[in-house]
XYZ file of C-alpha atoms in Angstrom:
730
model
C 25.345 12.755 -16.720
C 28.633 10.908 -17.289
C 29.478 7.811 -15.229
C 33.145 6.832 -15.162
C 35.093 3.989 -13.540
C 38.709 4.204 -12.556
C 41.466 3.656 -10.047
C 42.430 6.520 -7.731
C 46.035 7.264 -8.647
C 46.658 10.219 -6.311
C 44.883 12.270 -3.635
C 45.999 15.724 -4.754
C 44.204 17.669 -2.003
C 41.797 16.991 0.873
C 40.167 19.289 3.418
C 39.917 17.079 6.491
C 37.125 19.150 8.008
C 34.577 18.970 5.187
C 35.993 16.136 3.042
C 36.419 18.225 -0.125
C 38.880 16.248 -2.244
C 40.757 16.493 -5.518
C 41.692 13.136 -7.092
C 43.635 11.967 -10.104
C 41.838 8.894 -11.515
C 43.158 6.411 -14.084
C 40.591 4.419 -16.082
C 41.387 0.938 -17.368
C 41.867 2.484 -20.789
C 42.451 6.047 -21.818
C 43.942 9.148 -20.171
C 43.816 10.019 -16.470
C 41.251 12.618 -15.374
C 40.594 14.842 -12.357
C 37.646 14.313 -9.995
C 36.571 16.918 -7.389
C 33.902 16.692 -4.697
C 33.168 15.530 -1.164
C 35.117 12.258 -1.267
C 36.545 11.941 2.241
C 37.440 8.249 2.305
C 38.748 7.419 -1.104
C 42.466 6.704 -1.039
C 45.094 6.041 -3.684
C 44.741 2.531 -5.077
C 40.970 2.212 -4.616
C 38.565 1.669 -7.503
C 35.371 3.693 -7.734
C 32.498 4.620 -10.058
C 31.977 8.383 -10.304
C 28.851 10.229 -11.420
C 28.872 13.967 -12.066
C 29.243 16.840 -14.536
C 32.253 18.023 -16.470
C 33.410 21.508 -15.530
C 36.249 23.746 -16.671
C 38.481 25.250 -13.958
C 40.260 28.440 -15.035
C 43.576 27.286 -13.570
C 43.375 23.473 -13.523
C 41.376 22.730 -16.631
C 38.765 20.017 -17.178
C 37.402 18.316 -14.035
C 34.589 15.907 -13.182
C 32.551 17.491 -10.386
C 31.340 14.378 -8.598
C 27.752 14.305 -7.282
C 27.759 10.623 -6.282
C 30.176 7.714 -6.134
C 30.456 4.106 -5.078
C 33.482 1.946 -4.410
C 33.748 -1.042 -6.749
C 35.987 -4.030 -6.997
C 38.473 -3.850 -9.859
C 37.201 -5.902 -12.811
C 40.429 -7.018 -14.491
C 43.615 -8.689 -13.312
C 45.679 -5.581 -14.050
C 43.223 -3.409 -12.092
C 43.290 -5.812 -9.141
C 47.085 -5.749 -9.161
C 47.197 -1.926 -9.312
C 44.721 -1.730 -6.451
C 46.690 -4.048 -4.169
C 50.071 -2.618 -5.175
C 48.967 0.825 -3.929
C 49.438 -0.258 -0.299
C 45.771 0.143 0.648
C 45.940 -3.320 2.320
C 48.620 -3.721 5.017
C 51.101 -6.482 4.251
C 50.651 -6.229 0.486
C 53.091 -4.295 -1.694
C 53.765 -4.417 -5.456
C 55.669 -7.720 -5.346
C 53.055 -9.521 -3.232
C 50.248 -8.042 -5.347
C 51.807 -9.548 -8.465
C 52.103 -12.994 -6.818
C 48.503 -12.899 -5.510
C 47.033 -11.943 -8.882
C 49.160 -14.554 -10.627
C 47.688 -17.186 -8.289
C 44.039 -16.095 -8.001
C 43.438 -13.733 -10.934
C 40.320 -11.535 -10.776
C 39.096 -13.597 -7.759
C 41.939 -12.318 -5.548
C 39.784 -9.924 -3.519
C 37.073 -12.568 -3.092
C 39.693 -14.993 -1.745
C 41.014 -12.372 0.675
C 37.513 -11.771 2.011
C 35.949 -15.250 2.016
C 38.796 -17.808 1.797
C 41.723 -16.112 3.545
C 43.415 -19.428 4.386
C 44.098 -19.878 0.672
C 46.510 -16.938 0.790
C 49.065 -19.397 2.224
C 49.156 -21.066 -1.206
C 51.289 -18.137 -2.360
C 55.051 -18.411 -1.814
C 56.236 -16.259 1.101
C 52.842 -15.952 2.827
C 52.578 -17.890 6.055
C 49.719 -18.168 8.501
C 50.551 -14.963 10.410
C 50.897 -12.834 7.301
C 47.772 -14.306 5.729
C 45.830 -13.332 8.840
C 47.292 -9.815 8.753
C 46.301 -9.358 5.106
C 42.797 -10.708 5.670
C 42.185 -8.521 8.744
C 43.508 -5.403 7.035
C 41.303 -6.003 4.005
C 38.240 -6.592 6.179
C 38.970 -3.471 8.226
C 39.429 -1.382 5.122
C 36.060 -2.472 3.753
C 34.159 -2.078 7.030
C 35.745 1.333 7.643
C 34.614 2.533 4.232
C 31.041 1.355 4.850
C 30.967 2.927 8.289
C 32.396 6.220 7.053
C 29.918 6.480 4.229
C 27.121 5.772 6.715
C 28.337 8.399 9.213
C 29.013 11.156 6.700
C 25.622 10.429 5.209
C 24.148 11.291 8.590
C 25.969 14.635 8.570
C 29.104 13.941 10.630
C 32.315 15.604 9.426
C 34.985 13.194 8.202
C 37.163 13.937 11.234
C 34.336 13.094 13.672
C 33.287 10.078 11.613
C 36.817 8.690 11.924
C 36.671 9.038 15.734
C 33.341 7.235 15.865
C 34.655 4.398 13.712
C 37.814 4.055 15.801
C 35.623 3.643 18.893
C 33.011 1.234 17.521
C 34.742 -0.469 14.579
C 32.749 -2.768 12.314
C 29.639 -2.434 14.528
C 29.437 1.338 14.045
C 26.205 1.461 12.078
C 24.359 -0.948 14.391
C 25.464 0.920 17.542
C 24.535 4.345 16.180
C 21.124 3.170 14.976
C 20.375 1.513 18.339
C 21.228 4.578 20.451
C 22.735 7.593 18.704
C 22.782 9.520 22.004
C 25.610 7.454 23.430
C 27.914 9.265 20.993
C 27.493 12.459 23.050
C 28.927 10.658 26.099
C 31.578 8.552 24.441
C 33.015 10.495 21.498
C 35.109 13.626 21.993
C 33.856 16.546 19.919
C 30.321 15.164 19.508
C 27.790 17.254 21.390
C 24.171 16.642 22.252
C 22.806 19.075 19.693
C 24.606 17.390 16.801
C 23.498 13.946 17.928
C 19.950 15.164 18.580
C 19.611 16.553 15.053
C 20.816 13.267 13.583
C 18.666 11.141 15.909
C 15.494 13.093 15.089
C 16.253 12.729 11.368
C 16.460 8.956 11.975
C 12.957 8.968 13.430
C 13.669 9.175 17.170
C 10.709 10.747 18.997
C 10.930 13.978 21.008
C 9.810 12.148 24.163
C 12.264 9.248 23.798
C 13.747 8.424 27.237
C 17.277 8.187 25.862
C 16.903 11.654 24.332
C 15.546 13.240 27.508
C 18.205 11.715 29.755
C 21.003 12.684 27.376
C 19.586 16.221 27.182
C 19.544 16.566 30.971
C 23.134 15.382 31.192
C 24.076 17.834 28.445
C 22.636 20.754 30.414
C 24.574 19.677 33.518
C 27.763 19.166 31.486
C 27.389 22.629 29.969
C 26.971 24.084 33.443
C 30.267 22.465 34.439
C 32.254 23.215 31.283
C 30.782 26.606 30.470
C 30.125 28.065 33.910
C 32.383 26.115 36.268
C 29.405 25.003 38.391
C 29.518 21.835 40.458
C 25.703 21.615 40.510
C 22.587 23.310 39.182
C 19.497 24.248 41.197
C 16.691 21.904 40.234
C 14.485 24.689 38.879
C 17.326 26.061 36.722
C 18.066 22.585 35.349
C 14.425 21.904 34.498
C 14.028 25.331 32.894
C 17.129 25.007 30.693
C 16.337 21.383 29.786
C 12.792 22.391 28.831
C 14.093 25.015 26.421
C 16.529 22.526 24.912
C 14.244 19.511 24.584
C 10.927 21.195 23.769
C 8.776 18.757 25.711
C 6.416 19.167 28.640
C 7.883 19.563 32.118
C 6.412 16.297 33.413
C 8.479 14.287 30.921
C 11.687 16.038 31.955
C 10.935 15.461 35.638
C 10.367 11.786 34.869
C 13.706 11.594 33.041
C 15.418 13.245 36.016
C 13.818 10.723 38.357
C 15.125 7.858 36.193
C 18.654 9.303 36.217
C 18.478 9.727 39.984
C 17.408 6.101 40.460
C 20.212 4.966 38.125
C 22.678 6.962 40.220
C 23.828 9.133 37.325
C 22.834 12.280 39.233
C 22.598 13.138 42.925
C 19.903 15.414 44.312
C 20.233 17.070 47.706
C 19.787 20.440 49.378
C 22.752 22.786 48.942
C 23.070 26.531 49.167
C 19.455 26.824 50.260
C 18.163 25.122 47.106
C 17.434 21.681 45.686
C 20.732 20.942 43.982
C 21.307 18.444 41.169
C 24.841 17.083 40.752
C 26.473 14.805 38.263
C 27.662 11.920 40.427
C 31.364 12.549 39.833
C 31.138 16.168 40.932
C 29.108 15.334 44.018
C 31.666 12.759 45.094
C 34.595 15.098 44.376
C 33.136 18.006 46.354
C 32.184 15.824 49.318
C 35.577 14.102 49.297
C 37.523 17.381 49.253
C 35.624 18.680 52.272
C 36.069 15.452 54.246
C 39.788 15.137 53.447
C 40.570 18.738 54.318
C 38.915 18.427 57.707
C 40.606 15.099 58.341
C 43.992 16.576 57.439
C 43.382 19.628 59.596
C 42.816 17.432 62.616
C 45.782 15.114 62.022
C 49.210 15.096 63.673
C 50.734 16.730 66.699
C 51.649 20.383 66.219
C 53.412 20.848 69.539
C 56.891 20.779 68.035
C 56.069 22.737 64.901
C 56.005 26.295 66.177
C 58.560 28.706 64.716
C 60.300 30.992 67.190
C 60.823 34.735 66.880
C 64.573 34.056 66.786
C 64.165 31.790 63.747
C 62.182 34.465 61.900
C 64.741 37.113 62.863
C 67.489 34.847 61.523
C 65.718 34.648 58.162
C 65.419 38.449 58.072
C 69.142 38.890 58.758
C 70.145 36.327 56.153
C 67.959 37.880 53.444
C 68.571 41.488 54.491
C 64.879 42.311 54.802
C 62.192 43.091 57.355
C 58.942 41.160 57.504
C 55.734 42.913 58.483
C 53.855 41.849 61.605
C 51.197 40.354 59.353
C 53.783 38.282 57.498
C 55.242 37.012 60.752
C 51.761 36.030 61.934
C 51.223 34.213 58.640
C 54.460 32.249 59.058
C 53.539 31.221 62.598
C 50.030 30.150 61.534
C 51.265 28.199 58.523
C 53.910 26.466 60.644
C 51.531 25.492 63.434
C 48.457 24.395 61.438
C 48.005 21.453 59.116
C 46.079 23.438 56.501
C 46.570 27.177 55.894
C 45.249 29.464 53.154
C 47.292 32.565 52.255
C 45.724 35.100 49.898
C 46.783 38.499 48.642
C 47.270 40.602 45.535
C 50.507 41.506 43.720
C 53.269 43.053 45.829
C 51.812 41.869 49.148
C 54.597 39.412 49.894
C 53.174 35.987 49.007
C 56.456 34.934 47.400
C 58.429 36.185 50.427
C 56.259 34.042 52.679
C 56.827 30.973 50.516
C 60.587 31.576 50.641
C 60.512 32.045 54.408
C 58.487 28.881 54.976
C 60.808 27.015 52.630
C 63.836 28.236 54.599
C 62.441 27.560 58.070
C 60.669 24.276 57.361
C 63.469 22.649 55.336
C 65.354 21.290 58.363
C 62.160 19.641 59.636
C 61.439 17.430 56.621
C 60.969 17.231 52.861
C 59.105 20.087 51.199
C 57.258 19.873 47.876
C 56.441 22.985 45.835
C 53.784 22.766 43.126
C 51.389 24.771 40.950
C 48.539 23.909 38.556
C 50.347 24.731 35.278
C 53.820 24.326 33.856
C 54.331 28.079 33.546
C 53.209 28.703 37.121
C 55.518 25.943 38.378
C 58.420 27.374 36.379
C 57.845 30.827 37.874
C 57.670 29.319 41.364
C 61.031 27.643 40.773
C 62.546 30.942 39.591
C 61.341 32.913 42.622
C 62.308 30.298 45.227
C 65.420 28.727 43.756
C 63.906 25.307 44.532
C 62.329 22.753 42.239
C 58.609 23.219 41.715
C 56.454 20.768 39.769
C 53.018 20.848 38.217
C 50.479 19.149 40.440
C 50.028 16.496 37.745
C 53.741 15.763 37.673
C 53.984 15.758 41.471
C 51.192 13.190 41.599
C 52.812 11.169 38.783
C 49.894 11.044 36.412
C 49.847 7.852 34.344
C 48.234 8.285 30.946
C 48.229 4.533 30.359
C 46.199 3.878 33.479
C 44.335 7.205 33.409
C 45.031 7.884 37.060
C 47.490 9.477 39.432
C 50.050 7.065 40.850
C 50.285 9.055 44.056
C 47.170 8.361 46.123
C 46.075 6.847 49.452
C 48.005 3.672 48.735
C 51.184 5.515 47.750
C 51.082 8.987 49.334
C 53.561 11.804 48.850
C 56.642 11.614 51.023
C 56.576 15.210 52.217
C 56.412 17.001 55.532
C 55.181 20.217 53.905
C 53.418 20.833 50.571
C 53.072 24.408 49.286
C 50.661 25.025 46.386
C 50.821 28.314 44.465
C 48.202 29.847 42.133
C 45.367 28.166 44.000
C 42.745 30.213 42.136
C 43.378 27.919 39.151
C 42.824 24.641 41.021
C 39.458 23.013 40.265
C 37.572 20.549 42.416
C 38.884 17.429 40.642
C 42.545 18.448 40.862
C 42.098 19.396 44.513
C 40.645 15.981 45.221
C 43.537 14.226 43.490
C 46.049 16.241 45.520
C 44.337 15.566 48.845
C 44.183 11.840 48.096
C 47.980 11.828 47.985
C 48.570 13.846 51.180
C 49.357 11.670 54.182
C 48.060 12.450 57.670
C 50.305 14.871 59.540
C 51.503 16.660 56.388
C 51.390 20.458 56.390
C 49.474 21.931 53.421
C 49.929 25.613 52.569
C 47.605 26.948 49.855
C 48.631 30.269 48.279
C 46.653 32.334 45.798
C 44.906 35.568 44.907
C 41.175 35.331 45.563
C 40.501 38.267 43.231
C 41.846 36.469 40.156
C 39.456 34.797 37.749
C 38.341 31.407 39.084
C 39.522 28.072 37.688
C 38.589 27.066 34.160
C 37.395 23.724 35.550
C 34.507 23.122 37.928
C 34.329 24.591 41.389
C 35.403 27.681 43.255
C 37.940 25.991 45.494
C 40.035 28.905 46.751
C 37.035 31.185 47.256
C 35.068 28.456 49.058
C 37.967 27.592 51.369
C 38.252 31.255 52.357
C 34.485 31.756 52.745
C 33.953 28.597 54.787
C 35.346 30.058 58.004
C 36.628 26.593 58.895
C 40.270 26.858 57.829
C 42.832 29.420 58.984
C 43.119 32.177 56.369
C 45.860 34.811 56.190
C 44.875 37.886 54.158
C 47.816 39.972 52.943
C 46.778 43.537 52.140
C 49.893 45.696 52.604
C 51.733 46.571 49.384
C 55.453 46.761 50.126
C 57.643 49.686 49.232
C 59.597 47.826 46.545
C 56.357 46.859 44.816
C 54.979 50.394 45.033
C 57.657 51.470 42.536
C 55.772 49.478 39.890
C 52.780 51.174 38.315
C 51.589 47.680 37.373
C 51.257 46.709 41.047
C 49.780 50.066 42.056
C 47.258 50.022 39.226
C 46.301 46.403 39.860
C 45.256 47.371 43.386
C 43.533 50.534 42.144
C 41.515 48.453 39.682
C 40.665 45.954 42.415
C 39.395 48.824 44.600
C 37.257 50.273 41.778
C 39.644 53.106 40.857
C 40.934 54.022 37.393
C 44.555 53.094 36.693
C 47.119 55.902 36.410
C 48.563 55.811 32.886
C 51.217 57.363 30.663
C 53.425 58.841 33.368
C 56.996 59.253 32.215
C 59.336 56.529 33.405
C 56.512 54.162 34.463
C 55.429 50.781 33.123
C 51.712 51.288 32.460
C 50.398 52.957 29.282
C 47.160 53.602 27.437
C 47.184 54.157 23.692
C 43.829 55.779 22.986
C 42.101 54.199 20.006
C 38.451 54.510 19.112
C 37.694 51.433 17.004
C 38.524 47.748 17.208
C 40.381 48.005 13.896
C 42.538 50.855 15.213
C 43.232 48.967 18.451
C 44.193 45.852 16.489
C 46.565 47.791 14.207
C 48.137 49.591 17.169
C 48.636 46.248 18.936
C 50.273 44.808 15.836
C 52.705 47.739 15.564
C 53.574 47.538 19.258
C 54.333 43.826 19.163
C 56.197 43.724 15.867
C 58.322 46.856 16.065
C 57.913 49.348 18.883
C 58.186 47.257 22.046
C 61.065 45.010 20.896
C 62.963 48.072 19.670
C 62.342 50.395 22.596
C 62.347 47.970 25.510
C 64.511 45.197 24.042
C 61.786 42.545 24.591
C 61.711 39.130 22.933
C 58.921 39.492 20.398
C 57.621 35.927 20.827
C 58.541 34.979 24.390
C 58.504 38.318 26.157
C 55.340 39.956 24.793
C 51.841 38.533 25.151
C 48.674 39.926 23.596
C 45.494 39.244 25.569
C 41.889 40.092 24.886
C 38.552 39.429 26.596
C 36.804 38.246 23.443
C 37.364 35.630 20.773
C 35.601 37.316 17.842
C 35.928 40.705 16.202
C 38.836 42.700 14.787
C 40.520 42.791 18.223
C 39.436 39.286 19.246
C 41.604 36.216 19.751
C 40.995 34.643 16.320
C 41.651 37.722 14.173
C 44.573 38.950 16.283
C 46.227 35.536 16.021
C 45.812 35.569 12.257
C 47.351 39.034 11.949
C 50.169 38.413 14.405
C 51.041 35.096 12.777
C 51.327 36.717 9.375
C 53.407 39.566 10.804
C 55.722 37.544 13.060
C 55.896 34.205 11.251
C 54.923 34.675 7.576
C 54.586 31.630 5.334
C 57.473 32.309 2.931
C 57.500 28.674 1.907
C 57.605 27.286 5.449
C 55.918 23.915 5.985
C 52.429 24.182 7.453
C 49.253 22.223 8.149
C 45.677 23.459 8.085
C 43.067 22.496 10.638
C 39.686 24.067 9.947
C 40.376 27.781 9.567
C 43.680 27.656 11.471
C 47.062 27.396 9.783
C 49.814 25.840 11.917
C 53.263 26.833 10.685
C 56.796 25.892 11.672
C 57.881 28.297 14.422
C 54.332 29.219 15.516
C 53.580 29.976 19.144
C 50.789 27.618 20.268
C 48.792 26.666 23.336
C 47.204 23.412 24.475
C 43.517 24.185 25.126
C 42.327 21.002 26.833
C 43.754 18.399 29.168
C 45.011 15.408 27.185
C 46.147 12.722 29.581
C 47.088 10.358 26.750
C 49.362 12.561 24.653
C 52.948 11.345 24.957
C 56.001 13.604 25.379
C 59.789 13.409 25.524
C 62.238 15.536 27.498
C 65.783 14.312 26.874
C 65.839 10.717 28.100
C 62.630 11.230 30.086
C 59.260 10.278 28.618
C 55.732 10.504 29.900
C 52.111 11.242 29.064
C 49.878 14.222 29.642
C 49.760 17.711 28.149
C 47.467 20.153 29.886
C 45.197 23.107 29.271
C 47.265 26.315 29.188
C 50.644 24.761 28.283
C 52.445 27.073 25.812
C 55.128 26.090 23.316
C 56.469 26.471 19.776
C 56.088 24.269 16.704
C 59.512 22.754 16.004
C 58.584 20.361 13.192
C 55.864 20.026 10.557
C 55.572 16.742 8.690
C 53.173 17.336 5.839
C 53.359 13.753 4.619
C 52.325 12.255 7.959
C 50.237 15.343 8.833
C 51.882 15.724 12.232
C 53.259 18.611 14.281
C 55.886 18.583 17.010
C 55.559 21.151 19.791
C 58.262 21.972 22.324
C 56.758 23.410 25.511
C 58.324 25.911 27.889
C 59.361 23.200 30.335
C 61.329 21.311 27.681
C 58.757 18.601 26.853
C 58.246 17.806 23.155
C 54.973 16.264 22.007
C 53.930 15.011 18.583
C 50.408 15.876 17.426
C 48.693 13.703 14.883
C 45.903 15.060 12.741
C 43.083 13.819 14.988
C 44.319 15.826 18.027
C 45.246 19.077 16.273
C 41.991 20.548 17.569
C 43.637 20.592 21.017
C 46.031 23.299 19.812
C 45.431 27.007 19.214
C 47.726 29.777 18.084
C 48.966 31.701 21.116
C 50.292 34.993 19.747
C 47.076 36.273 21.307
C 45.125 34.507 24.039
C 42.012 35.130 26.072
C 42.541 36.558 29.539
C 41.012 33.389 30.982
C 43.706 31.306 29.282
C 46.472 33.506 30.722
C 45.888 32.415 34.325
C 48.978 31.110 36.036
C 51.252 32.663 33.434
C 53.510 35.698 33.684
C 55.027 37.692 30.830
C 57.485 40.553 30.555
C 54.932 42.668 28.700
C 51.169 42.426 28.201
C 49.349 44.249 25.388
C 45.617 44.464 25.922
C 43.283 45.728 23.140
C 40.088 46.996 24.814
C 37.354 48.703 22.812
C 33.996 47.188 23.712
C 32.316 43.950 24.658
C 29.451 42.370 26.571
C 29.243 43.412 30.242
C 29.444 39.802 31.429
C 32.959 39.630 29.928
C 34.179 43.184 30.462
C 34.547 42.968 34.219
C 36.838 44.337 36.903
C 38.369 41.011 37.873
C 39.086 40.183 34.218
C 40.986 43.472 33.834
C 42.731 42.857 37.165
C 43.758 39.365 36.081
C 45.152 40.637 32.760
C 47.174 43.408 34.381
C 48.683 41.096 37.008
C 50.088 38.804 34.291
C 52.701 41.451 33.408
C 56.113 41.767 35.070
C 57.615 44.804 33.316
C 55.073 46.533 31.094
C 51.336 46.900 30.416
C 50.009 48.666 27.331
C 46.272 49.023 26.777
C 45.210 49.926 23.254
C 41.666 51.158 22.997
C 39.094 53.398 24.621
C 39.481 54.956 28.035
C 35.728 54.747 28.631
C 35.915 50.995 28.044
C 38.608 50.700 30.742
C 36.451 52.821 33.069
C 33.416 50.631 32.414
C 35.419 47.512 33.307
C 36.738 49.104 36.509
C 33.172 50.002 37.509
C 31.753 46.585 36.578
C 32.297 44.439 39.659
C 29.972 41.708 38.424
C 31.242 38.245 39.269
C 29.245 35.433 37.728
C 27.989 33.185 40.485
C 29.281 29.656 40.541
C 27.010 27.047 42.019
C 29.341 25.313 44.446
C 28.686 23.984 47.932
C 32.223 23.254 49.153
C 32.122 26.051 51.745
C 28.776 24.816 53.028
C 30.032 21.225 53.243
C 33.103 22.307 55.175
C 30.936 24.190 57.669
C 28.480 21.321 58.034
C 31.160 18.643 58.445
C 33.239 20.871 60.695
C 30.345 21.756 62.978
C 30.478 25.470 62.083
C 27.307 27.414 61.470
């Protein structure tokens, strides 16, 4: 098996996910050769010893397929100079490399590592620069050692880089001492990955660190996967037992330790022994206490709205409010906290406009919603500025907190929040912390929409508590009845099949039998038929949604097909992340909250891009491996390689991801799927995202099954119970 030494002249190709690399290597003597293999951390300018087998590629010719390698120090003065001239050490370019080698010869690297003060013997290198060179060289060497160690354990290069950035030169020692801390501290590293690695390192099944990390993982999964704020004790112990494969007594002991440490809180909730992660327990308790405190604050004697004032609004707008709407306005004006809920066409927007009109003379009003798209729509329907809740609260990425809080509350007499179904327990807590006593809070949403992606069931719990005033809007107004979308949304919500394919309406079913047929029909609709017939913007006006991620009509495959149809490569710059290609002009979505990601909007700058934000790729820099995305609200954010996982193509999205958004047209491929996904409220949510047109491609019996499936996955949440207990309501 040949063993060859050489200097890496060029990294021709590298897959950042698995580390597969193609290198051009120059030996000290002789012709350059190509090396291929898993070589994730070798960069141009580094010297290495390669072991492998010669192979013949049909297109690229002779290559050394590397089975093992080690980094070596260059052995000659010319090799040392080439290595340093490559730029692998910050502060050293070709000119400085020549001077260093002239002064220290083959011992240059040894001097940089062990006698860095001697670097000042070279003309042009002062104390500060000598320190920079020494630190960069040390970092480069320690990073290589750490990366080799981590990839040897089975981490992908991308994850290994995150671990090293967190722990630095002490990476190996920290991981060996307690590999399970990676699951808590490193984004993208889950318990199961860490557990596999830890067990391979000799960690025992009954290790306390393993058991406690496993319990936390089960609770985290309940939060992130199911939206729960707690788990019943028996459910937690059952799921942890399956995960950890140890006897129940050991898991109970681990739970007792976590309880004593304060990591989890155990108390009775919902008629069961509930186990909370501390942060969720505090958030849920705080929301209940703050709502009740706000409800009891201020003097409402001068806040009532007269019949004459309401009549004046009707005359000005040329409309008539229903008795129920008038009651809602009076309640919202006279109470500190009011919940308004109703489906499409029931007048929620009219109520917001009326409250805005009547309350404006009495003090500042703030309008807000959970997402940028929802806030934008609120602005369009009211004619007033609406902000995301994060922006209203002035989130500071640098400090990882909201600036608006108890110490600096919002200066508002009235705050109206739309799309409350999307608000999770943590965001609700942050909002309430910034609401001063005496402020009026109006919470508007549709209780039949899918619940928030984050933890909790805030809107549903507020309604179910019986503690707060709730206005339920049920009447569909005549203007809305002209829309088959509105009519069918209510039919679906009542367990009735939608009426489809009537001439001159806006709701259609294209009957397809297979997922492949549904996918092809969807593609034709989006690319040609809908833009041509209805004059819709193919990228901004039409949105494909689907319940599932996998399959021919799932999110992943539909995005691939739609991207190729609507934004083909044709030489456009692009970057690859895993199996996803990001191309200039692509429609993309942020899929997790990133409070640190910076953005620009004209002269304004800030931090924070959030789950559900949609935009388009406006720049691809292949050299720096960065993307620039311009979002719907005008913010532009630059994505470096290590955060590309936060982006997904958005030609097609899951129905869950569509919450808070509204599109001219929605195309919905529906063929089959698991009953837990194919539910009535998922179909209802999808339909209500459309303003002008809904087209379902797929099987009528699938639509019927969804209409008949009123299963709503239970969320373990005790906010309603806390409100009743604290408010003295049984």
